[in-house]
XYZ file of C-alpha atoms in Angstrom:
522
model
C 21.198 11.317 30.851
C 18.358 11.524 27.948
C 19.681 11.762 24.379
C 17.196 14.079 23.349
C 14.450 16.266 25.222
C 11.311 17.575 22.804
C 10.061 20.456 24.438
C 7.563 23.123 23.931
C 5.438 20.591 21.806
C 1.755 19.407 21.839
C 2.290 15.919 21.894
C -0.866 13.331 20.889
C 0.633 10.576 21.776
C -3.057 8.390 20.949
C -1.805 6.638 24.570
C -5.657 6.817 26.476
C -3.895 6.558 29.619
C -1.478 9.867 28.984
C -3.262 11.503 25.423
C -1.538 14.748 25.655
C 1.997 15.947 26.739
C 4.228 18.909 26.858
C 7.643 16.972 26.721
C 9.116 13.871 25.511
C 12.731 12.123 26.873
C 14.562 9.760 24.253
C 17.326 7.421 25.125
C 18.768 5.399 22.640
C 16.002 5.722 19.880
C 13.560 5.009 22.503
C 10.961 6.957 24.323
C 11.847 7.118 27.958
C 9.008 8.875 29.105
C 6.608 12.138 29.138
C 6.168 15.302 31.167
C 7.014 15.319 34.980
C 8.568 11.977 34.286
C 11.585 13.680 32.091
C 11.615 16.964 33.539
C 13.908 17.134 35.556
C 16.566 15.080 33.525
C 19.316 16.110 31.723
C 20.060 15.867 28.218
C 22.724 15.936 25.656
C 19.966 17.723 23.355
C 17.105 19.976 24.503
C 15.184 20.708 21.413
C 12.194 23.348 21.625
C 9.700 22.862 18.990
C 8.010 26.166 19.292
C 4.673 25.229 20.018
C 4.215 22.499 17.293
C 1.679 19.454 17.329
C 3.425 16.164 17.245
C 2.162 12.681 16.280
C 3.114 9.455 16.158
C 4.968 8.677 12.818
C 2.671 7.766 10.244
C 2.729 3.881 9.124
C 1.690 3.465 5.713
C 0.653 -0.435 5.848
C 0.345 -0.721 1.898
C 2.998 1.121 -0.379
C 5.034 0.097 -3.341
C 8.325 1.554 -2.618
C 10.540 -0.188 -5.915
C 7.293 0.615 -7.850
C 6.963 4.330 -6.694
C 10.826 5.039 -7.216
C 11.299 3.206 -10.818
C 8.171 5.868 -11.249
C 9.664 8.734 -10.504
C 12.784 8.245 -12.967
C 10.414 6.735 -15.852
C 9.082 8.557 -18.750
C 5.086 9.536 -18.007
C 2.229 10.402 -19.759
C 0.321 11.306 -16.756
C -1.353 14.197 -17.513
C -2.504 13.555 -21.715
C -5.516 13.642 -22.471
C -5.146 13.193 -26.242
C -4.205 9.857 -27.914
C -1.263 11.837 -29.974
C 0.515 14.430 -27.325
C 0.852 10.506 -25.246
C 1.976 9.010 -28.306
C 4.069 11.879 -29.183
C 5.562 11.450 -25.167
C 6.208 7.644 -25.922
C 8.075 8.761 -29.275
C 10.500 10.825 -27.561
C 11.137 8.466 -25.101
C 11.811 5.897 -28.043
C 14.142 8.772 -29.497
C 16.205 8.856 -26.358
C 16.989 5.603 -25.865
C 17.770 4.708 -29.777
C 18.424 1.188 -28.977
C 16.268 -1.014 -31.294
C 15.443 -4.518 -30.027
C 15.605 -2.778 -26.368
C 12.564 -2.561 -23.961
C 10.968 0.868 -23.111
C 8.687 1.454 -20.348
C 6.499 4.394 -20.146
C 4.486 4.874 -16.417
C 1.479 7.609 -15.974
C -0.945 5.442 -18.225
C -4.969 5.375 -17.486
C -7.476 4.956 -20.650
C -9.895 7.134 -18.878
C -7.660 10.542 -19.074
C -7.974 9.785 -22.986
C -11.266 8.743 -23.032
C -10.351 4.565 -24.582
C -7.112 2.379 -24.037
C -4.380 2.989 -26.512
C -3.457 0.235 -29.370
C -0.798 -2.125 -30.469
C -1.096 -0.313 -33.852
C -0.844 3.152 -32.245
C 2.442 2.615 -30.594
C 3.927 0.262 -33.640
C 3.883 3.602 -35.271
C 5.975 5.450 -32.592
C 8.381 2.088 -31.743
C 11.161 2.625 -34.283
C 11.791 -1.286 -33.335
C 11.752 -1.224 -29.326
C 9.463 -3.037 -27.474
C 7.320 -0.621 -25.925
C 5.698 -1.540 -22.543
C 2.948 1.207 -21.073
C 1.973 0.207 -17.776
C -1.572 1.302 -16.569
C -1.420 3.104 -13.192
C -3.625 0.837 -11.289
C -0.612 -1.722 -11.783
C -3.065 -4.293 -12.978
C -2.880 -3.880 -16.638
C -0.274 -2.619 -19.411
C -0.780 -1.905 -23.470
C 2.436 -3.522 -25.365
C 3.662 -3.052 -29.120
C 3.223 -5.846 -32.109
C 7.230 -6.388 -31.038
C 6.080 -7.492 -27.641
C 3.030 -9.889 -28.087
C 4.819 -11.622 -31.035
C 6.876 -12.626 -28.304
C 3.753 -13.874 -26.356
C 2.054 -17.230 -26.417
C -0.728 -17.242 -28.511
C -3.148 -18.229 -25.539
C -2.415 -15.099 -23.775
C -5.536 -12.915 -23.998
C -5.428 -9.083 -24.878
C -7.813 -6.316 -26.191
C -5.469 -4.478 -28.941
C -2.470 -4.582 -27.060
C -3.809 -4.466 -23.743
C -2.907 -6.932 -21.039
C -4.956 -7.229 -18.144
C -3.789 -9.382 -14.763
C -2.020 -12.726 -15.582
C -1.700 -11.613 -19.032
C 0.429 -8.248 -17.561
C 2.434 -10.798 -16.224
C 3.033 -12.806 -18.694
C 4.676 -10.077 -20.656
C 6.714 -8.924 -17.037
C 8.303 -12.348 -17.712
C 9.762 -11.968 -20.749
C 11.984 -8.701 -19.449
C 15.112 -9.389 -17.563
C 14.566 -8.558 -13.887
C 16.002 -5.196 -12.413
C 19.121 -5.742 -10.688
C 19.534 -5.591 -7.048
C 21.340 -2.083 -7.207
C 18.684 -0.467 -9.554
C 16.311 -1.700 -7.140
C 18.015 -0.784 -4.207
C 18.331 3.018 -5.084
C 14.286 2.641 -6.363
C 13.660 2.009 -2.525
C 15.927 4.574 -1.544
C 13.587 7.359 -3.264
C 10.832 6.174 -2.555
C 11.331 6.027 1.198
C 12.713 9.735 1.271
C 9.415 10.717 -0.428
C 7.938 8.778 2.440
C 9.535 10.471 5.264
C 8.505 13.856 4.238
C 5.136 12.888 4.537
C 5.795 12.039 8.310
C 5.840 8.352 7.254
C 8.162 6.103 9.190
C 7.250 2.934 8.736
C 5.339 0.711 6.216
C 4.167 -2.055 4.545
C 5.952 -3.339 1.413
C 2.744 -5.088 -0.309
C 3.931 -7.805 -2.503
C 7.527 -8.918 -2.809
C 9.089 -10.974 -5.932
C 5.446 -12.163 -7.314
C 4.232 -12.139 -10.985
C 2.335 -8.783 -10.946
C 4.291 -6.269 -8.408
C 7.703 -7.921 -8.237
C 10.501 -6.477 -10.224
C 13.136 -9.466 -9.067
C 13.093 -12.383 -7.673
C 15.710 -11.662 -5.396
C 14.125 -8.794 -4.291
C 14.180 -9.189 -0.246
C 18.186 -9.291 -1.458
C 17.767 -5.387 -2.798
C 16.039 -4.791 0.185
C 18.988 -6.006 2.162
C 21.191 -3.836 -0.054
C 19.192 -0.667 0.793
C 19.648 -0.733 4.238
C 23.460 -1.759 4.075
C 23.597 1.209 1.764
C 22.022 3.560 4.097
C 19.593 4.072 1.805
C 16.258 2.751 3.429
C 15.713 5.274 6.654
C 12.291 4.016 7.579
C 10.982 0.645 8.827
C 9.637 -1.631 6.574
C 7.745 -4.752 6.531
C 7.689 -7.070 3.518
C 4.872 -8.984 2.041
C 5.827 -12.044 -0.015
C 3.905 -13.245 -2.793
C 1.985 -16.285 -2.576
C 3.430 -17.374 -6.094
C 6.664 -17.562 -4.303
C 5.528 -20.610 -1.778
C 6.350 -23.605 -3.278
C 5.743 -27.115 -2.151
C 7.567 -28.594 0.717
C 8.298 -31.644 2.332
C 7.869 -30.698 6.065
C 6.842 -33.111 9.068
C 2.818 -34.178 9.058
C 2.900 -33.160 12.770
C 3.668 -29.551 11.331
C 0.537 -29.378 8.674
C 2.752 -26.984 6.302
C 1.616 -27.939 2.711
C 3.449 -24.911 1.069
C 6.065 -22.692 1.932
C 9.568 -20.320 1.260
C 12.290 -21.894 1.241
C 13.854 -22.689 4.748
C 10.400 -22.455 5.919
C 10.786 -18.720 6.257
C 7.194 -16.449 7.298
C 5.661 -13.896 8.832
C 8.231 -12.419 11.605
C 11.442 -12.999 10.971
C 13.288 -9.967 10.715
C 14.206 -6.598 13.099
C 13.140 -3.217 13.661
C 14.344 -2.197 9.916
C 13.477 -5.033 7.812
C 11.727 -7.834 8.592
C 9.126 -10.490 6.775
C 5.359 -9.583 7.093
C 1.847 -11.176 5.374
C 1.803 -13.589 2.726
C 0.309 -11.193 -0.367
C -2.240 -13.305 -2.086
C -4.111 -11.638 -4.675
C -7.833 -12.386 -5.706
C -9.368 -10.071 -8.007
C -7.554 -7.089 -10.495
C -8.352 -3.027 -9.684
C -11.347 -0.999 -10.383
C -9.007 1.681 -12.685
C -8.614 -0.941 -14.909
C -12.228 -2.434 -14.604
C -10.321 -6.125 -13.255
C -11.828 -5.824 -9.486
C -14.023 -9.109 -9.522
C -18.124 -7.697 -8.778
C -21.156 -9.812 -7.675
C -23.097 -7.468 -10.247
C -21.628 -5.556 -13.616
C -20.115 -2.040 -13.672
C -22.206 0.689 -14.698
C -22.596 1.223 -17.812
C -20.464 -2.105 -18.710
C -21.133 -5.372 -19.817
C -19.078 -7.802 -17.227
C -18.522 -7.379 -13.380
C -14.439 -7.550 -13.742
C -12.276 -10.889 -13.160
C -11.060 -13.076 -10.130
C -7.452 -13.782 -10.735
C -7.751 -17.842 -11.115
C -10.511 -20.235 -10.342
C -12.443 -19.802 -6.970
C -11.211 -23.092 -5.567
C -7.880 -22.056 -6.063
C -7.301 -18.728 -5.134
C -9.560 -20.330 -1.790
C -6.406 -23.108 -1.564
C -3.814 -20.569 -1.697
C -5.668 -18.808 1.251
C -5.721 -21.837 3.342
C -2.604 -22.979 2.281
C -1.132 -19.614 3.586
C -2.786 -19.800 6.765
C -1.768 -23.694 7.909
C 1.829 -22.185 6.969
C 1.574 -19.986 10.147
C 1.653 -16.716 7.721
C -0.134 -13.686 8.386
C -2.581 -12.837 5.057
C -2.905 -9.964 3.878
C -5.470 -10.766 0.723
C -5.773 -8.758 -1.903
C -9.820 -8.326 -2.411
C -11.160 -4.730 -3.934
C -14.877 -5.724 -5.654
C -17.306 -7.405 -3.584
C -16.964 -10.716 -5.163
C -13.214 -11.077 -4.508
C -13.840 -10.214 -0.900
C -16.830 -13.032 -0.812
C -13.806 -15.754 -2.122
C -11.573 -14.232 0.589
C -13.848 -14.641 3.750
C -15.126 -17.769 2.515
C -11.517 -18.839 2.575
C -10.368 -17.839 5.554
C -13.344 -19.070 7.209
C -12.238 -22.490 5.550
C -8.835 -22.049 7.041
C -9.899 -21.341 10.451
C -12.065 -23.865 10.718
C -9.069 -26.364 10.086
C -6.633 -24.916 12.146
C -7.562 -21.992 14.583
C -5.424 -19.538 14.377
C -7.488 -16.170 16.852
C -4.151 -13.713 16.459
C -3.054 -14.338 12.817
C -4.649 -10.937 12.491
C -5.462 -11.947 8.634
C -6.193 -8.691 6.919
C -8.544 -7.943 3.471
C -6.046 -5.400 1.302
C -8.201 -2.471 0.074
C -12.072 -3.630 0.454
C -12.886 -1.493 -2.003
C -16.433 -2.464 -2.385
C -17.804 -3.916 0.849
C -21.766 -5.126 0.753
C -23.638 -4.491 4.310
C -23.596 -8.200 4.852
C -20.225 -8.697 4.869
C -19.313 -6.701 7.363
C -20.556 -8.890 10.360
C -18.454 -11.633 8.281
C -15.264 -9.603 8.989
C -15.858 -8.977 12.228
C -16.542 -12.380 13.171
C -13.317 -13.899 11.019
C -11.207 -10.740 13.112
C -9.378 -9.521 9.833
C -8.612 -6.036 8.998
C -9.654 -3.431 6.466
C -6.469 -2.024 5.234
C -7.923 0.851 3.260
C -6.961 3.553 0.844
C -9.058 6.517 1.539
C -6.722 8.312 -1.354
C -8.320 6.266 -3.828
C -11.590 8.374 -3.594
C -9.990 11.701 -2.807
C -8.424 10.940 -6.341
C -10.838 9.283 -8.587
C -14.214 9.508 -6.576
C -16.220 10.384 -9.373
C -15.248 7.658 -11.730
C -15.599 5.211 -8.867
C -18.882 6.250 -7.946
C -19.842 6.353 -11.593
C -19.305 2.820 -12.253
C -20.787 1.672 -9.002
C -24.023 3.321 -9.435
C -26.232 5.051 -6.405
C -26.557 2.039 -4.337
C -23.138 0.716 -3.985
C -20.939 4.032 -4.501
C -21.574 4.356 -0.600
C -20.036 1.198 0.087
C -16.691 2.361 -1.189
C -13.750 2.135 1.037
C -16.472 2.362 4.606
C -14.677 4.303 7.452
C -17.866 4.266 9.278
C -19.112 0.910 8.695
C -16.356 -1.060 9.386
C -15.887 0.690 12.827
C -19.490 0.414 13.780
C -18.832 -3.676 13.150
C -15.734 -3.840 15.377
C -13.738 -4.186 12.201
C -9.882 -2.796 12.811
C -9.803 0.266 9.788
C -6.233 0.241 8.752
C -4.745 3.081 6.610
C -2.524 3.014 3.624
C -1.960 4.511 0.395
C -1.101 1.592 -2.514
C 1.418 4.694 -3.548
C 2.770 4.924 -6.066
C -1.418 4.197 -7.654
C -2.233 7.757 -5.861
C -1.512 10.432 -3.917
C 0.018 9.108 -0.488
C 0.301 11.715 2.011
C -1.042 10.245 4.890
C -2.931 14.055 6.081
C -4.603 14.137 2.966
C -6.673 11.103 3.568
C -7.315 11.667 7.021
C -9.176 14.755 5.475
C -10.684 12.584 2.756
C -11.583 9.769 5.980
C -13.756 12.685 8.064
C -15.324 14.458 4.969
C -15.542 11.637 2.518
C -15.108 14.584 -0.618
C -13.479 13.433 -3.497
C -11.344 16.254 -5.155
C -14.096 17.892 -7.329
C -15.649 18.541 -3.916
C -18.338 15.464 -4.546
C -19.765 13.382 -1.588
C -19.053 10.135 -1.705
C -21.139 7.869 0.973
C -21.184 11.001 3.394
C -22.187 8.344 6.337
C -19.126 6.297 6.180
C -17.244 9.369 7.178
C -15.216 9.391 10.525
C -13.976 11.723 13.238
C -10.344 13.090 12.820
C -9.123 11.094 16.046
C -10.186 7.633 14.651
C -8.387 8.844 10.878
C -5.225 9.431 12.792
C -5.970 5.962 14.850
C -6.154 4.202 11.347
C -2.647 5.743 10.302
C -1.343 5.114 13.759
C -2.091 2.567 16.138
C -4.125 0.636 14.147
C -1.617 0.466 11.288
C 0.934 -0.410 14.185
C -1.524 -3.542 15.023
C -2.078 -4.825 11.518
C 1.741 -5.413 11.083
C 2.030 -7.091 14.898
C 3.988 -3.528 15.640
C 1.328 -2.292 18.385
C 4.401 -3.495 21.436
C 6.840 -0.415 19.390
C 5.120 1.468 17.661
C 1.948 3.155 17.027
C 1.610 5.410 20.459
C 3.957 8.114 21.717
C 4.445 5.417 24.763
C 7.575 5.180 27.007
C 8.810 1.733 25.873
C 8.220 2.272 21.867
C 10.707 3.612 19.482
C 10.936 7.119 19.155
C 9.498 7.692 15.745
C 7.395 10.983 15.664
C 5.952 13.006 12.863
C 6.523 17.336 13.973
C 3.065 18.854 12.290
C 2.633 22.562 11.650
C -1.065 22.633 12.963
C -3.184 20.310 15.124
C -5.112 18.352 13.000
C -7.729 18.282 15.311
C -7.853 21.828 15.681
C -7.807 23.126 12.026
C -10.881 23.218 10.158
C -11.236 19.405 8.144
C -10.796 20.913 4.795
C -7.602 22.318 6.258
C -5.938 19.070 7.491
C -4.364 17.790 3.832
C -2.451 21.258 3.972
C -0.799 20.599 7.111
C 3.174 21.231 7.279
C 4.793 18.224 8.065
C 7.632 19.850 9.625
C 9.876 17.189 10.327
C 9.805 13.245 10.669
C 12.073 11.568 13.471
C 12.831 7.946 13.149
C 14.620 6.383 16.084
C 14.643 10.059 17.941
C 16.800 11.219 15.240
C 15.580 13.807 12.591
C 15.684 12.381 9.360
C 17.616 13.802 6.776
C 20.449 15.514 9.502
């Protein structure tokens, strides 16, 4: 006897060999099988979903789930556009915690909403004798109080207060890490946010490092959150190459750096298990950081690498003879040169064909790397968001010829190149229908047109956030397909996006989100 039956449903299962179905049998979180196959079985549960299109669940394979929920319970001055309504924001916040000598962190920060970054001096005036610590939405830059770099070594570079990269982290450093718990319930609402997006599975992208970790016990919280019940989709964590360390291993084994125990990419289950090594390269084009072979627009540098070429190239190569998957962080054109030089290097030492190495983001991709990707096999784990959100400033500081080599759809399939979808949530908007849209009619929100060609049909944007997101994090043998075999994790869709008009698709109901054949949140 089934579990549950879905009837009644228009299932795209993105299966070639069975792409649409009327009915779907689950067995112990499991699909079982589709249309005459389950028919005639019984069930404990016959649910009729009333003539709704059903998908795959969504993988997100790059999100920031402590980062998105310490968001959502922080003070914000998303939104300002005036240096003293933020400041005014920051003041309250000060107000309410009334603690002086205590930390206070503001989120919703980005110098282009008010037009320049905001000072040291600025926010001295609002501090009342907390250390104030604004961090920049991009995640690769923050703007801290006189309390906070007096507590700074004097080699740390900033611009007024502001901290870019390594020097971001170097204030990180001097808070006391979250605690497990407070991390814990961070996950917890972020992943709920996830699942009523249809997501049900994703990639954690950087675990316990410098820039994006909030503890370095952080797989630990992780733990926590699912022995809490609090983590109700599948994740995968990436672990920051700063964590590696070292080791003394056998010659035979070729390992010159490592986790402890020798842990890497696989260990784990269904619910939680170890993914890529996260190695960053180059900072974020919000915050002008993502390393260029020529200078922004309008600017006089071409943004920053995060160390010296050589070794950000070792820690690549390093990561690779460890056995890890790579999942480098690369978003200007530069950082993505260091990158496949790298992991050219790496594979030329020890040949490693289904590492399935991927390039985080590739925000700006030149034609002529493209037949490098293809050739080196690595992914493009995109976020198509990015340009549904801040298009116009993107294209703005890339100028005519390169703004259509923004985050390619078209390009990288027309090289062979796997396009992987993802969000970098909580940096933007990361409802997974929204940049399908964005994938097929490459429109950023004011309606502009950015690189029209690189646009893609809806089936290959739902491929990206499907199957192909499945493959990037070694998932493809459960999940990715509506498959008899695969766990039953389904996203229940008001509409067909393949049916609707494109500007239609971001509006799409999710209706429900089923994760192991159960409906989440019953």
């Amino acid at each position: 006897m089934l579990c549950t039956k879905l009837i009644n449903a228009r299932f795209l299962t993105m299966d070639p060999d069975h792409p649409v179905a009327r009915q779907l049998g689950i067995w112990q979180g499991r699909i079982v099988g589709l249309d005459e196959a389950v028919a005639a079985l019984p069930a404990r549960e016959v649910i009729d979903l009333q003539g709704a299109t059903v998908l795959p669940g969504f993988i997100d394979a790059h999100v920031h789930l402590p980062w998105t929920g310490f968001t959502q319970n922080t003070t914000s001055i998303a939104g300002c556009t005036r240096i003293d309504d933020a400041l005014a924001i920051v003041a309250d916040a000060v107000a309410r915690k009334n603690t002086p000598g205590a930390w206070v962190s503001i989120v919703g920060y980005d110098q282009r909403a008010l037009g320049r970054h905001l000072t040291a001096a600025e926010l001295d005036t609002v501090s009342q004798g907390h250390k104030l610590y604004v961090l920049h939405d991009s995640g690769h830059g923050c703007v801290v109080n006189t309390a906070v770099l007096d507590l700074l070594a004097a080699d740390v570079p900033h611009d007024n207060g502001f901290l870019a990269e390594g020097a971001m982290g170097a204030a990180r450093a001097l808070r006391l890490p979250y605690s497990q718990e407070e991390v814990a319930e961070s996950i917890g609402r972020a992943a709920r946010t996830c699942l009523a997006e249809g997501i049900t599975a994703c990639a954690e992208a950087g675990i316990g490092g410098a820039l994006f970790g909030h503890t370095p016990v952080e797989l630990g919280a992780y733990q926590l959150a699912r022995e809490k019940g609090l983590l109700p989709l599948r994740v995968q964590l990436m672990v920051s190459a700063d964590r590696l360390r070292p080791v003394g291993a056998h010659e035979a084994d070729g390992i010159p750096k490592a986790l402890d125990l020798g842990l890497r990419t696989g260990f784990g289950d269904d619910w939680l298990s170890v993914g890529a090594l996260k190695i960053f390269t180059d900072g974020g084009m919000m915050a002008r950081t993502a390393a260029l072979s020529a200078p922004y627009e309008g600017l006089d540098h071409a943004g920053q690498l995060q160390d010296d070429p050589e070794a950000l190239a070792q820690s690549i190569v390093d990561g690779h003879l460890g056995g890890w998957q790579l999942a480098v962080h690369a978003i200007g054109d530069r950082a993505a040169d260091v990158a496949l030089d790298a992991l050219e290097r790496a594979q030329g030492l020890r040949p490693r064909p289904g590492a399935r190495h991927r390039i985080e983001h590739a925000g700006l991709i030149r034609p002529d790397q493209l037949p490098r990707m293809a050739r080196l096999g690595v992914s493009a784990v995109v976020q198509p968001g990015f340009l549904r959100s801040f298009g116009d400033d993107y294209a703005a500081i890339m100028g005519a010829e390169r703004a259509p080599w923004l985050y390619r759809g078209r390009g990288f399939l027309d090289h062979g190149i796997t396009l992987v979808g993802s969000s970098d949530r909580p940096v933007t908007d990361g409802s997974p229908l929204r940049a399908v849209q964005f994938m097929v009619e490459r429109a950023s929100a004011s309606g502009r047109l950015i690189g029209p060609d690189e646009g893609i049909t809806v089936d290959e944007a739902l491929h990206a956030y499907t199957v192909a997101g499945a493959y990037a994090c070694h998932w493809e043998d459960r999940a990715g397909s509506l498959t008899p075999g695969k766990r039953a994790d389904l996203v229940v869709l008001g509409d067909d996006p393949r049916g609707v008009d494109v500007s239609r698709i971001g509006d799409i109901e999710v209706v429900a989100t089923y994760v192991d054949g159960r409906e989440a949140g019953k």
